[in-house]
């Protein structure tokens, strides 16, 4: 009886997963291949499919199956009980959102996205403003539907980083703002390495081939995924065996494409690493966006930004670019990959300044959502904060508050997970180094699989069996804290810039 | 009241269209980008979405709306009544198919497709045989659900070419088999032009660029569509403004890519040509597969295979390939584009032999479906018929009965529409030539828009306001007949090969 119900539940989840996969493919295609005039139709397709998936999941039958399984918890395995409780968690949130709301939200996201694309093109925040206002209103309704304790922004955070609150984030982000700003200032006053060799043209095909090779070396399975080019790199999955990453190659920059590929590969390895028996169910999913980001950032910054990594690839990259890099040592590649340079654009920011971009967005979102500022105030506040945190004068909104796609997608409360990714990664990595004492030797020898194996076992295979905060506590015997990350930054950049 | 119901109907159709668009994108991606291990998951996604679309369309609410609109036909416009009657036609067929059957069929199609890919790779019909048997059984059930008069195969024909029957096809195909075979024999015995210049390597990028240019010249809107490469060229659409065509470039063949592009462009122009007010409804769809094929074949063979076409592009193609074609005249390109050469593969067949490939498949399908032969008999019968019709000894099943994807998709009754496309195109084209007396001058000057304008007005904008047989009768004041096509063949090849 309970086994029959478990099968029924898995069947339902599997069908919902299929619809969500189709939605993800529609988005993937929209970012990479869709012709321009198709935007309106695509918006309708996305809103229809979102509504269908929501209707399927909130169907009374799903509720009945879950209820019946909760009543029989004694006859279920631990995994089955976890599947039931996690699905109940999602179900209880989902049923609070009316179908009409889900449809309206999806449709407005699509309008706002198209408006944002145009507004960014012309660096005209005013053209995007009414859409951001509408989305903000819709998100307030969402928060009211879902309920929250403390700040209303907590209801949004809960979607991306369950259990995270404004109250717990504020002190953490406060320390990051102060201590990272200090490091950035020290670096700015330190003697700079010679980066002049970077100012060359780098063949795009060679760059592409090298990203493909590195991604493969790191363990990404190209039989179960692929890499393409897109304006904004991203990762998506349609199935455990269909994980798609993208990258962006720039002729004038040797690192954007490679580091972007490694970053998305980190996400992709996580998506390819769920247990096959969890596939198409609630357990075979990322525990949180912050943990997802810890995977991409660990591979990109801690590994891709390590001296061992560059020592490993030094001979190959010298062969690839020939005379262009003949005089450039492995140490110089390492320095260049970790160059600190305050800049306008978050996705191009280095590791030292990155969290400051996040803190800025968090503060603006929070003020907006709690009603302390209006949508129209954003450009001025953005520009002031960029001056305060990074010492930069923003030239126009395209390089300022219009740069990110997130708000046009209604993703408010999402940015904090990027900084959390850095913190989780650093905290986890201290444990990894103690578990694998010879890790850097392995990396220098190109044996990335030792790290992947650890992550598979301790993070990927877990799926949603723990929450992010439980996982980090379980792995590091400590709650989330910024110390490991700040230790890592101070040590790495202290040595790089001889601070 | 009736307007409210019309809006409700359009809303329902629009949402079903969205789900079908997502399905089409899943298939498009499967053919072009999907990584190999994703096949199983993709099959599940496709069957889930097919089932959802079927459930949405056969929902009692749709039936109630249609019934209520039928009762109010007096207060509807002619277009609205047509929308209602065409949707009723589809609805009445759809409700005859149980959800479970639709799901089972979609799932088996996906298994059969994967088995066919493998079977073809190893030229092993036996590995595909059980799947074809299963699909044949499923199609028999389909015919029983749907009902039919005369041959049970008529139930399948009805899906692709409404109103077409075995009884009306047999005499037409009989004449084609006899008279086309005669032409092919005569050509084989005629003195052959010098085709030796064709045996060169043709740069793939140049070929690709040329197909892009020609497709654009013919009128394909790249703001509302795109072209990609795939192993088997095809056309699909997700929206009036998102029509996708594909082509296949071969280094050893100058014409495969180009003619394939023009063929798919013909399909694409049809899909881009429905009236905007019909979009996302039953009326904004192809009237039949035969009419769809008339569009691709007219552009490919009648236009792309005309002397005027090659005179127009002669200077450009000489510039493109330089010394490779320095001595080749427009007439020689024209001859080469229309080279008659019996071959194993239908999709590579020339216009003279093409219908013979179709007649062969029709005869086998019919015999199989009516129980005169078993699935296991197919390879031997196939090979015998290839010998009889084209004088060829089939070397292996990969080049014989395993060559086409159709059967693995459960598409039995589909092949006849290809030959019907040739007949419709020729019959229509006689009318076009009388309406546009200077057509060939226009083509030679590169003014393809005069033809496109005619097709838009007389075929594309019609959508499903007429059936194929009504449309051809309306346009040519004659029922479907093979005479126009045979006249066209005899005149064109009589002159090309001086018969």
PDB file of C-alpha atoms in Angstrom, chain A residues 28-249:
ATOM      1  CA  UNK A  28      17.857  27.743 -22.849  1.00  0.00           C
ATOM      2  CA  UNK A  29      16.782  28.195 -26.457  1.00  0.00           C
ATOM      3  CA  UNK A  30      15.584  31.749 -25.741  1.00  0.00           C
ATOM      4  CA  UNK A  31      19.059  32.679 -24.509  1.00  0.00           C
ATOM      5  CA  UNK A  32      20.985  31.035 -27.326  1.00  0.00           C
ATOM      6  CA  UNK A  33      19.013  30.480 -30.513  1.00  0.00           C
ATOM      7  CA  UNK A  34      15.562  32.056 -30.522  1.00  0.00           C
ATOM      8  CA  UNK A  35      14.939  34.545 -33.359  1.00  0.00           C
ATOM      9  CA  UNK A  36      14.061  38.073 -32.182  1.00  0.00           C
ATOM     10  CA  UNK A  37      10.406  38.250 -33.240  1.00  0.00           C
ATOM     11  CA  UNK A  38       9.643  35.051 -31.319  1.00  0.00           C
ATOM     12  CA  UNK A  39       9.919  36.790 -27.942  1.00  0.00           C
ATOM     13  CA  UNK A  40       6.193  37.380 -27.449  1.00  0.00           C
ATOM     14  CA  UNK A  41       5.196  33.825 -28.346  1.00  0.00           C
ATOM     15  CA  UNK A  42       7.935  32.425 -26.155  1.00  0.00           C
ATOM     16  CA  UNK A  43       6.593  34.418 -23.224  1.00  0.00           C
ATOM     17  CA  UNK A  44       3.185  32.808 -23.691  1.00  0.00           C
ATOM     18  CA  UNK A  45       4.705  29.336 -23.927  1.00  0.00           C
ATOM     19  CA  UNK A  46       6.645  29.900 -20.726  1.00  0.00           C
ATOM     20  CA  UNK A  47       3.663  31.178 -18.799  1.00  0.00           C
ATOM     21  CA  UNK A  48       1.427  28.354 -20.017  1.00  0.00           C
ATOM     22  CA  UNK A  49       3.947  25.711 -19.005  1.00  0.00           C
ATOM     23  CA  UNK A  50       4.616  27.316 -15.624  1.00  0.00           C
ATOM     24  CA  UNK A  51       0.898  27.337 -14.919  1.00  0.00           C
ATOM     25  CA  UNK A  52       0.502  23.718 -16.005  1.00  0.00           C
ATOM     26  CA  UNK A  53       3.388  22.583 -13.778  1.00  0.00           C
ATOM     27  CA  UNK A  54       1.921  24.522 -10.866  1.00  0.00           C
ATOM     28  CA  UNK A  55      -1.535  23.036 -11.449  1.00  0.00           C
ATOM     29  CA  UNK A  56      -0.111  19.536 -11.672  1.00  0.00           C
ATOM     30  CA  UNK A  57       1.850  19.898  -8.456  1.00  0.00           C
ATOM     31  CA  UNK A  58      -0.911  21.556  -6.444  1.00  0.00           C
ATOM     32  CA  UNK A  59      -3.507  19.050  -7.621  1.00  0.00           C
ATOM     33  CA  UNK A  60      -5.567  17.674  -4.745  1.00  0.00           C
ATOM     34  CA  UNK A  61      -4.476  14.156  -5.706  1.00  0.00           C
ATOM     35  CA  UNK A  62      -0.848  15.026  -4.904  1.00  0.00           C
ATOM     36  CA  UNK A  63      -1.975  16.375  -1.550  1.00  0.00           C
ATOM     37  CA  UNK A  64      -3.924  13.181  -0.846  1.00  0.00           C
ATOM     38  CA  UNK A  65      -0.980  10.958  -1.748  1.00  0.00           C
ATOM     39  CA  UNK A  66       1.326  12.996   0.490  1.00  0.00           C
ATOM     40  CA  UNK A  67      -1.146  12.938   3.371  1.00  0.00           C
ATOM     41  CA  UNK A  68      -1.558   9.208   3.090  1.00  0.00           C
ATOM     42  CA  UNK A  69       2.231   8.730   3.021  1.00  0.00           C
ATOM     43  CA  UNK A  70       2.699  10.927   6.075  1.00  0.00           C
ATOM     44  CA  UNK A  71       0.244   8.686   7.903  1.00  0.00           C
ATOM     45  CA  UNK A  72       2.271   5.618   6.978  1.00  0.00           C
ATOM     46  CA  UNK A  73       5.703   7.013   7.767  1.00  0.00           C
ATOM     47  CA  UNK A  74       6.454   4.002   9.975  1.00  0.00           C
ATOM     48  CA  UNK A  75       6.479   1.676   6.975  1.00  0.00           C
ATOM     49  CA  UNK A  76       8.720   3.885   4.813  1.00  0.00           C
ATOM     50  CA  UNK A  77      12.498   3.909   4.532  1.00  0.00           C
ATOM     51  CA  UNK A  78      14.457   6.949   5.686  1.00  0.00           C
ATOM     52  CA  UNK A  79      14.886   8.094   2.058  1.00  0.00           C
ATOM     53  CA  UNK A  80      11.200   7.661   1.370  1.00  0.00           C
ATOM     54  CA  UNK A  81      10.290   9.666   4.446  1.00  0.00           C
ATOM     55  CA  UNK A  82      12.709  12.362   3.340  1.00  0.00           C
ATOM     56  CA  UNK A  83      11.156  12.380  -0.124  1.00  0.00           C
ATOM     57  CA  UNK A  84       7.724  12.790   1.449  1.00  0.00           C
ATOM     58  CA  UNK A  85       8.728  15.530   3.884  1.00  0.00           C
ATOM     59  CA  UNK A  86      10.652  17.546   1.292  1.00  0.00           C
ATOM     60  CA  UNK A  87       7.811  17.235  -1.197  1.00  0.00           C
ATOM     61  CA  UNK A  88       5.332  18.261   1.510  1.00  0.00           C
ATOM     62  CA  UNK A  89       7.462  21.316   2.203  1.00  0.00           C
ATOM     63  CA  UNK A  90       7.290  22.345  -1.453  1.00  0.00           C
ATOM     64  CA  UNK A  91       3.635  21.393  -1.757  1.00  0.00           C
ATOM     65  CA  UNK A  92       2.569  23.482   1.205  1.00  0.00           C
ATOM     66  CA  UNK A  93       4.299  26.514  -0.258  1.00  0.00           C
ATOM     67  CA  UNK A  94       2.985  25.903  -3.765  1.00  0.00           C
ATOM     68  CA  UNK A  95      -0.682  25.558  -2.788  1.00  0.00           C
ATOM     69  CA  UNK A  96      -0.524  28.983  -1.208  1.00  0.00           C
ATOM     70  CA  UNK A  97      -0.022  30.505  -4.689  1.00  0.00           C
ATOM     71  CA  UNK A  98      -3.181  30.689  -6.821  1.00  0.00           C
ATOM     72  CA  UNK A  99      -2.910  29.466 -10.448  1.00  0.00           C
ATOM     73  CA  UNK A 100      -3.927  32.891 -11.717  1.00  0.00           C
ATOM     74  CA  UNK A 101      -1.091  34.466  -9.767  1.00  0.00           C
ATOM     75  CA  UNK A 102       1.484  32.026 -11.176  1.00  0.00           C
ATOM     76  CA  UNK A 103       0.276  32.747 -14.689  1.00  0.00           C
ATOM     77  CA  UNK A 104       0.274  36.519 -14.195  1.00  0.00           C
ATOM     78  CA  UNK A 105       3.753  36.406 -12.698  1.00  0.00           C
ATOM     79  CA  UNK A 106       5.162  34.297 -15.547  1.00  0.00           C
ATOM     80  CA  UNK A 107       3.610  36.595 -18.140  1.00  0.00           C
ATOM     81  CA  UNK A 108       4.891  39.735 -16.473  1.00  0.00           C
ATOM     82  CA  UNK A 109       8.372  38.213 -16.181  1.00  0.00           C
ATOM     83  CA  UNK A 110       8.390  37.692 -19.892  1.00  0.00           C
ATOM     84  CA  UNK A 111       7.251  41.282 -20.589  1.00  0.00           C
ATOM     85  CA  UNK A 112       9.755  42.629 -18.101  1.00  0.00           C
ATOM     86  CA  UNK A 113      12.559  40.574 -19.643  1.00  0.00           C
ATOM     87  CA  UNK A 114      11.874  41.965 -23.105  1.00  0.00           C
ATOM     88  CA  UNK A 115      11.620  45.496 -21.694  1.00  0.00           C
ATOM     89  CA  UNK A 116      14.887  45.017 -19.803  1.00  0.00           C
ATOM     90  CA  UNK A 117      16.716  43.862 -22.951  1.00  0.00           C
ATOM     91  CA  UNK A 118      15.628  47.063 -24.698  1.00  0.00           C
ATOM     92  CA  UNK A 119      16.200  49.304 -21.679  1.00  0.00           C
ATOM     93  CA  UNK A 120      19.710  47.946 -21.220  1.00  0.00           C
ATOM     94  CA  UNK A 121      20.467  48.405 -24.910  1.00  0.00           C
ATOM     95  CA  UNK A 122      19.598  52.097 -24.628  1.00  0.00           C
ATOM     96  CA  UNK A 123      20.798  52.428 -21.027  1.00  0.00           C
ATOM     97  CA  UNK A 124      17.374  53.762 -20.136  1.00  0.00           C
ATOM     98  CA  UNK A 125      16.269  52.731 -16.642  1.00  0.00           C
ATOM     99  CA  UNK A 126      13.003  54.664 -16.989  1.00  0.00           C
ATOM    100  CA  UNK A 127      11.834  52.226 -19.683  1.00  0.00           C
ATOM    101  CA  UNK A 128      12.329  49.316 -17.286  1.00  0.00           C
ATOM    102  CA  UNK A 129      11.054  51.079 -14.165  1.00  0.00           C
ATOM    103  CA  UNK A 130       7.305  50.347 -14.552  1.00  0.00           C
ATOM    104  CA  UNK A 131       8.054  46.642 -15.092  1.00  0.00           C
ATOM    105  CA  UNK A 132      10.245  46.475 -12.013  1.00  0.00           C
ATOM    106  CA  UNK A 133       7.467  48.223 -10.086  1.00  0.00           C
ATOM    107  CA  UNK A 134       4.935  45.629 -11.305  1.00  0.00           C
ATOM    108  CA  UNK A 135       7.211  42.740 -10.419  1.00  0.00           C
ATOM    109  CA  UNK A 136       7.877  44.232  -6.997  1.00  0.00           C
ATOM    110  CA  UNK A 137       4.137  44.488  -6.416  1.00  0.00           C
ATOM    111  CA  UNK A 138       3.693  40.910  -7.575  1.00  0.00           C
ATOM    112  CA  UNK A 139       6.449  39.790  -5.215  1.00  0.00           C
ATOM    113  CA  UNK A 140       4.772  41.576  -2.330  1.00  0.00           C
ATOM    114  CA  UNK A 141       1.654  39.588  -3.119  1.00  0.00           C
ATOM    115  CA  UNK A 142       3.816  36.470  -3.221  1.00  0.00           C
ATOM    116  CA  UNK A 143       5.239  37.232   0.211  1.00  0.00           C
ATOM    117  CA  UNK A 144       1.713  37.739   1.530  1.00  0.00           C
ATOM    118  CA  UNK A 145       0.532  34.452   0.029  1.00  0.00           C
ATOM    119  CA  UNK A 146       3.518  32.546   1.403  1.00  0.00           C
ATOM    120  CA  UNK A 147       3.760  34.241   4.782  1.00  0.00           C
ATOM    121  CA  UNK A 148       6.978  35.055   6.676  1.00  0.00           C
ATOM    122  CA  UNK A 149       8.404  35.997  10.024  1.00  0.00           C
ATOM    123  CA  UNK A 150      10.349  39.215  10.488  1.00  0.00           C
ATOM    124  CA  UNK A 151      11.124  41.107   7.281  1.00  0.00           C
ATOM    125  CA  UNK A 152       8.832  40.475   4.271  1.00  0.00           C
ATOM    126  CA  UNK A 153      12.036  39.983   2.235  1.00  0.00           C
ATOM    127  CA  UNK A 154      12.479  36.738   4.199  1.00  0.00           C
ATOM    128  CA  UNK A 155       9.652  35.233   2.162  1.00  0.00           C
ATOM    129  CA  UNK A 156      11.731  35.779  -1.000  1.00  0.00           C
ATOM    130  CA  UNK A 157      14.983  34.553   0.528  1.00  0.00           C
ATOM    131  CA  UNK A 158      13.180  31.372   1.529  1.00  0.00           C
ATOM    132  CA  UNK A 159      12.665  30.486  -2.164  1.00  0.00           C
ATOM    133  CA  UNK A 160      16.384  30.435  -2.848  1.00  0.00           C
ATOM    134  CA  UNK A 161      18.052  29.775   0.475  1.00  0.00           C
ATOM    135  CA  UNK A 162      15.686  28.036   2.832  1.00  0.00           C
ATOM    136  CA  UNK A 163      16.031  29.137   6.426  1.00  0.00           C
ATOM    137  CA  UNK A 164      18.102  32.208   5.565  1.00  0.00           C
ATOM    138  CA  UNK A 165      16.852  35.509   6.981  1.00  0.00           C
ATOM    139  CA  UNK A 166      17.635  39.191   6.736  1.00  0.00           C
ATOM    140  CA  UNK A 167      18.414  39.072  10.425  1.00  0.00           C
ATOM    141  CA  UNK A 168      21.170  36.461   9.988  1.00  0.00           C
ATOM    142  CA  UNK A 169      22.492  37.864   6.704  1.00  0.00           C
ATOM    143  CA  UNK A 170      22.974  41.454   7.832  1.00  0.00           C
ATOM    144  CA  UNK A 171      25.852  40.887  10.293  1.00  0.00           C
ATOM    145  CA  UNK A 172      27.603  38.479   7.889  1.00  0.00           C
ATOM    146  CA  UNK A 173      27.330  40.844   4.935  1.00  0.00           C
ATOM    147  CA  UNK A 174      28.306  43.724   7.182  1.00  0.00           C
ATOM    148  CA  UNK A 175      31.628  42.054   7.975  1.00  0.00           C
ATOM    149  CA  UNK A 176      32.211  41.233   4.319  1.00  0.00           C
ATOM    150  CA  UNK A 177      31.598  44.851   3.308  1.00  0.00           C
ATOM    151  CA  UNK A 178      34.139  46.137   5.807  1.00  0.00           C
ATOM    152  CA  UNK A 179      36.854  43.495   5.578  1.00  0.00           C
ATOM    153  CA  UNK A 180      36.710  42.926   1.804  1.00  0.00           C
ATOM    154  CA  UNK A 181      36.808  46.681   1.167  1.00  0.00           C
ATOM    155  CA  UNK A 182      39.942  46.835   3.286  1.00  0.00           C
ATOM    156  CA  UNK A 183      41.638  44.088   1.276  1.00  0.00           C
ATOM    157  CA  UNK A 184      40.691  45.799  -1.988  1.00  0.00           C
ATOM    158  CA  UNK A 185      42.146  49.080  -0.748  1.00  0.00           C
ATOM    159  CA  UNK A 186      45.387  47.411   0.364  1.00  0.00           C
ATOM    160  CA  UNK A 187      45.736  45.676  -2.989  1.00  0.00           C
ATOM    161  CA  UNK A 188      45.164  48.974  -4.805  1.00  0.00           C
ATOM    162  CA  UNK A 189      48.094  50.504  -2.927  1.00  0.00           C
ATOM    163  CA  UNK A 190      50.392  47.510  -3.326  1.00  0.00           C
ATOM    164  CA  UNK A 191      52.926  47.274  -6.182  1.00  0.00           C
ATOM    165  CA  UNK A 192      51.162  45.732  -9.206  1.00  0.00           C
ATOM    166  CA  UNK A 193      52.568  42.766 -11.134  1.00  0.00           C
ATOM    167  CA  UNK A 194      53.234  43.359 -14.818  1.00  0.00           C
ATOM    168  CA  UNK A 195      49.973  42.560 -16.615  1.00  0.00           C
ATOM    169  CA  UNK A 196      50.949  44.217 -19.898  1.00  0.00           C
ATOM    170  CA  UNK A 197      51.187  40.848 -21.721  1.00  0.00           C
ATOM    171  CA  UNK A 198      47.412  40.432 -21.324  1.00  0.00           C
ATOM    172  CA  UNK A 199      46.672  43.219 -23.812  1.00  0.00           C
ATOM    173  CA  UNK A 200      46.659  41.034 -26.916  1.00  0.00           C
ATOM    174  CA  UNK A 201      44.058  39.442 -29.167  1.00  0.00           C
ATOM    175  CA  UNK A 202      43.305  35.841 -28.207  1.00  0.00           C
ATOM    176  CA  UNK A 203      42.013  33.581 -30.964  1.00  0.00           C
ATOM    177  CA  UNK A 204      38.411  32.690 -30.205  1.00  0.00           C
ATOM    178  CA  UNK A 205      38.561  29.143 -31.564  1.00  0.00           C
ATOM    179  CA  UNK A 206      41.652  28.377 -29.501  1.00  0.00           C
ATOM    180  CA  UNK A 207      39.966  29.755 -26.405  1.00  0.00           C
ATOM    181  CA  UNK A 208      36.851  27.686 -27.089  1.00  0.00           C
ATOM    182  CA  UNK A 209      38.820  24.485 -27.618  1.00  0.00           C
ATOM    183  CA  UNK A 210      40.742  25.078 -24.413  1.00  0.00           C
ATOM    184  CA  UNK A 211      37.552  25.611 -22.374  1.00  0.00           C
ATOM    185  CA  UNK A 212      36.176  22.349 -23.808  1.00  0.00           C
ATOM    186  CA  UNK A 213      39.311  20.512 -22.825  1.00  0.00           C
ATOM    187  CA  UNK A 214      39.463  21.899 -19.274  1.00  0.00           C
ATOM    188  CA  UNK A 215      35.768  21.261 -18.663  1.00  0.00           C
ATOM    189  CA  UNK A 216      36.263  17.671 -19.783  1.00  0.00           C
ATOM    190  CA  UNK A 217      39.335  17.321 -17.553  1.00  0.00           C
ATOM    191  CA  UNK A 218      37.380  18.554 -14.554  1.00  0.00           C
ATOM    192  CA  UNK A 219      34.962  15.675 -15.081  1.00  0.00           C
ATOM    193  CA  UNK A 220      32.000  17.105 -16.983  1.00  0.00           C
ATOM    194  CA  UNK A 221      30.340  14.275 -18.906  1.00  0.00           C
ATOM    195  CA  UNK A 222      29.755  15.381 -22.505  1.00  0.00           C
ATOM    196  CA  UNK A 223      27.663  12.291 -23.151  1.00  0.00           C
ATOM    197  CA  UNK A 224      25.231  13.738 -20.621  1.00  0.00           C
ATOM    198  CA  UNK A 225      25.572  17.397 -21.402  1.00  0.00           C
ATOM    199  CA  UNK A 226      27.015  20.034 -23.674  1.00  0.00           C
ATOM    200  CA  UNK A 227      28.569  23.480 -23.733  1.00  0.00           C
ATOM    201  CA  UNK A 228      27.380  26.310 -26.001  1.00  0.00           C
ATOM    202  CA  UNK A 229      28.039  30.019 -26.310  1.00  0.00           C
ATOM    203  CA  UNK A 230      25.647  32.633 -24.967  1.00  0.00           C
ATOM    204  CA  UNK A 231      25.749  36.316 -24.088  1.00  0.00           C
ATOM    205  CA  UNK A 232      25.318  35.534 -20.395  1.00  0.00           C
ATOM    206  CA  UNK A 233      26.857  32.226 -19.301  1.00  0.00           C
ATOM    207  CA  UNK A 234      24.450  29.936 -17.433  1.00  0.00           C
ATOM    208  CA  UNK A 235      23.737  26.313 -16.565  1.00  0.00           C
ATOM    209  CA  UNK A 236      20.472  24.467 -16.945  1.00  0.00           C
ATOM    210  CA  UNK A 237      19.373  20.854 -16.877  1.00  0.00           C
ATOM    211  CA  UNK A 238      16.541  18.940 -18.479  1.00  0.00           C
ATOM    212  CA  UNK A 239      17.478  15.565 -17.055  1.00  0.00           C
ATOM    213  CA  UNK A 240      20.266  13.974 -15.029  1.00  0.00           C
ATOM    214  CA  UNK A 241      21.755  13.081 -18.416  1.00  0.00           C
ATOM    215  CA  UNK A 242      21.152  16.404 -20.106  1.00  0.00           C
ATOM    216  CA  UNK A 243      22.978  19.228 -18.388  1.00  0.00           C
ATOM    217  CA  UNK A 244      23.797  22.306 -20.448  1.00  0.00           C
ATOM    218  CA  UNK A 245      26.419  24.902 -19.682  1.00  0.00           C
ATOM    219  CA  UNK A 246      27.313  27.993 -21.686  1.00  0.00           C
ATOM    220  CA  UNK A 247      30.253  30.338 -21.867  1.00  0.00           C
ATOM    221  CA  UNK A 248      31.159  33.618 -23.473  1.00  0.00           C
ATOM    222  CA  UNK A 249      34.439  34.026 -25.329  1.00  0.00           C
TER     223      UNK A 249
END
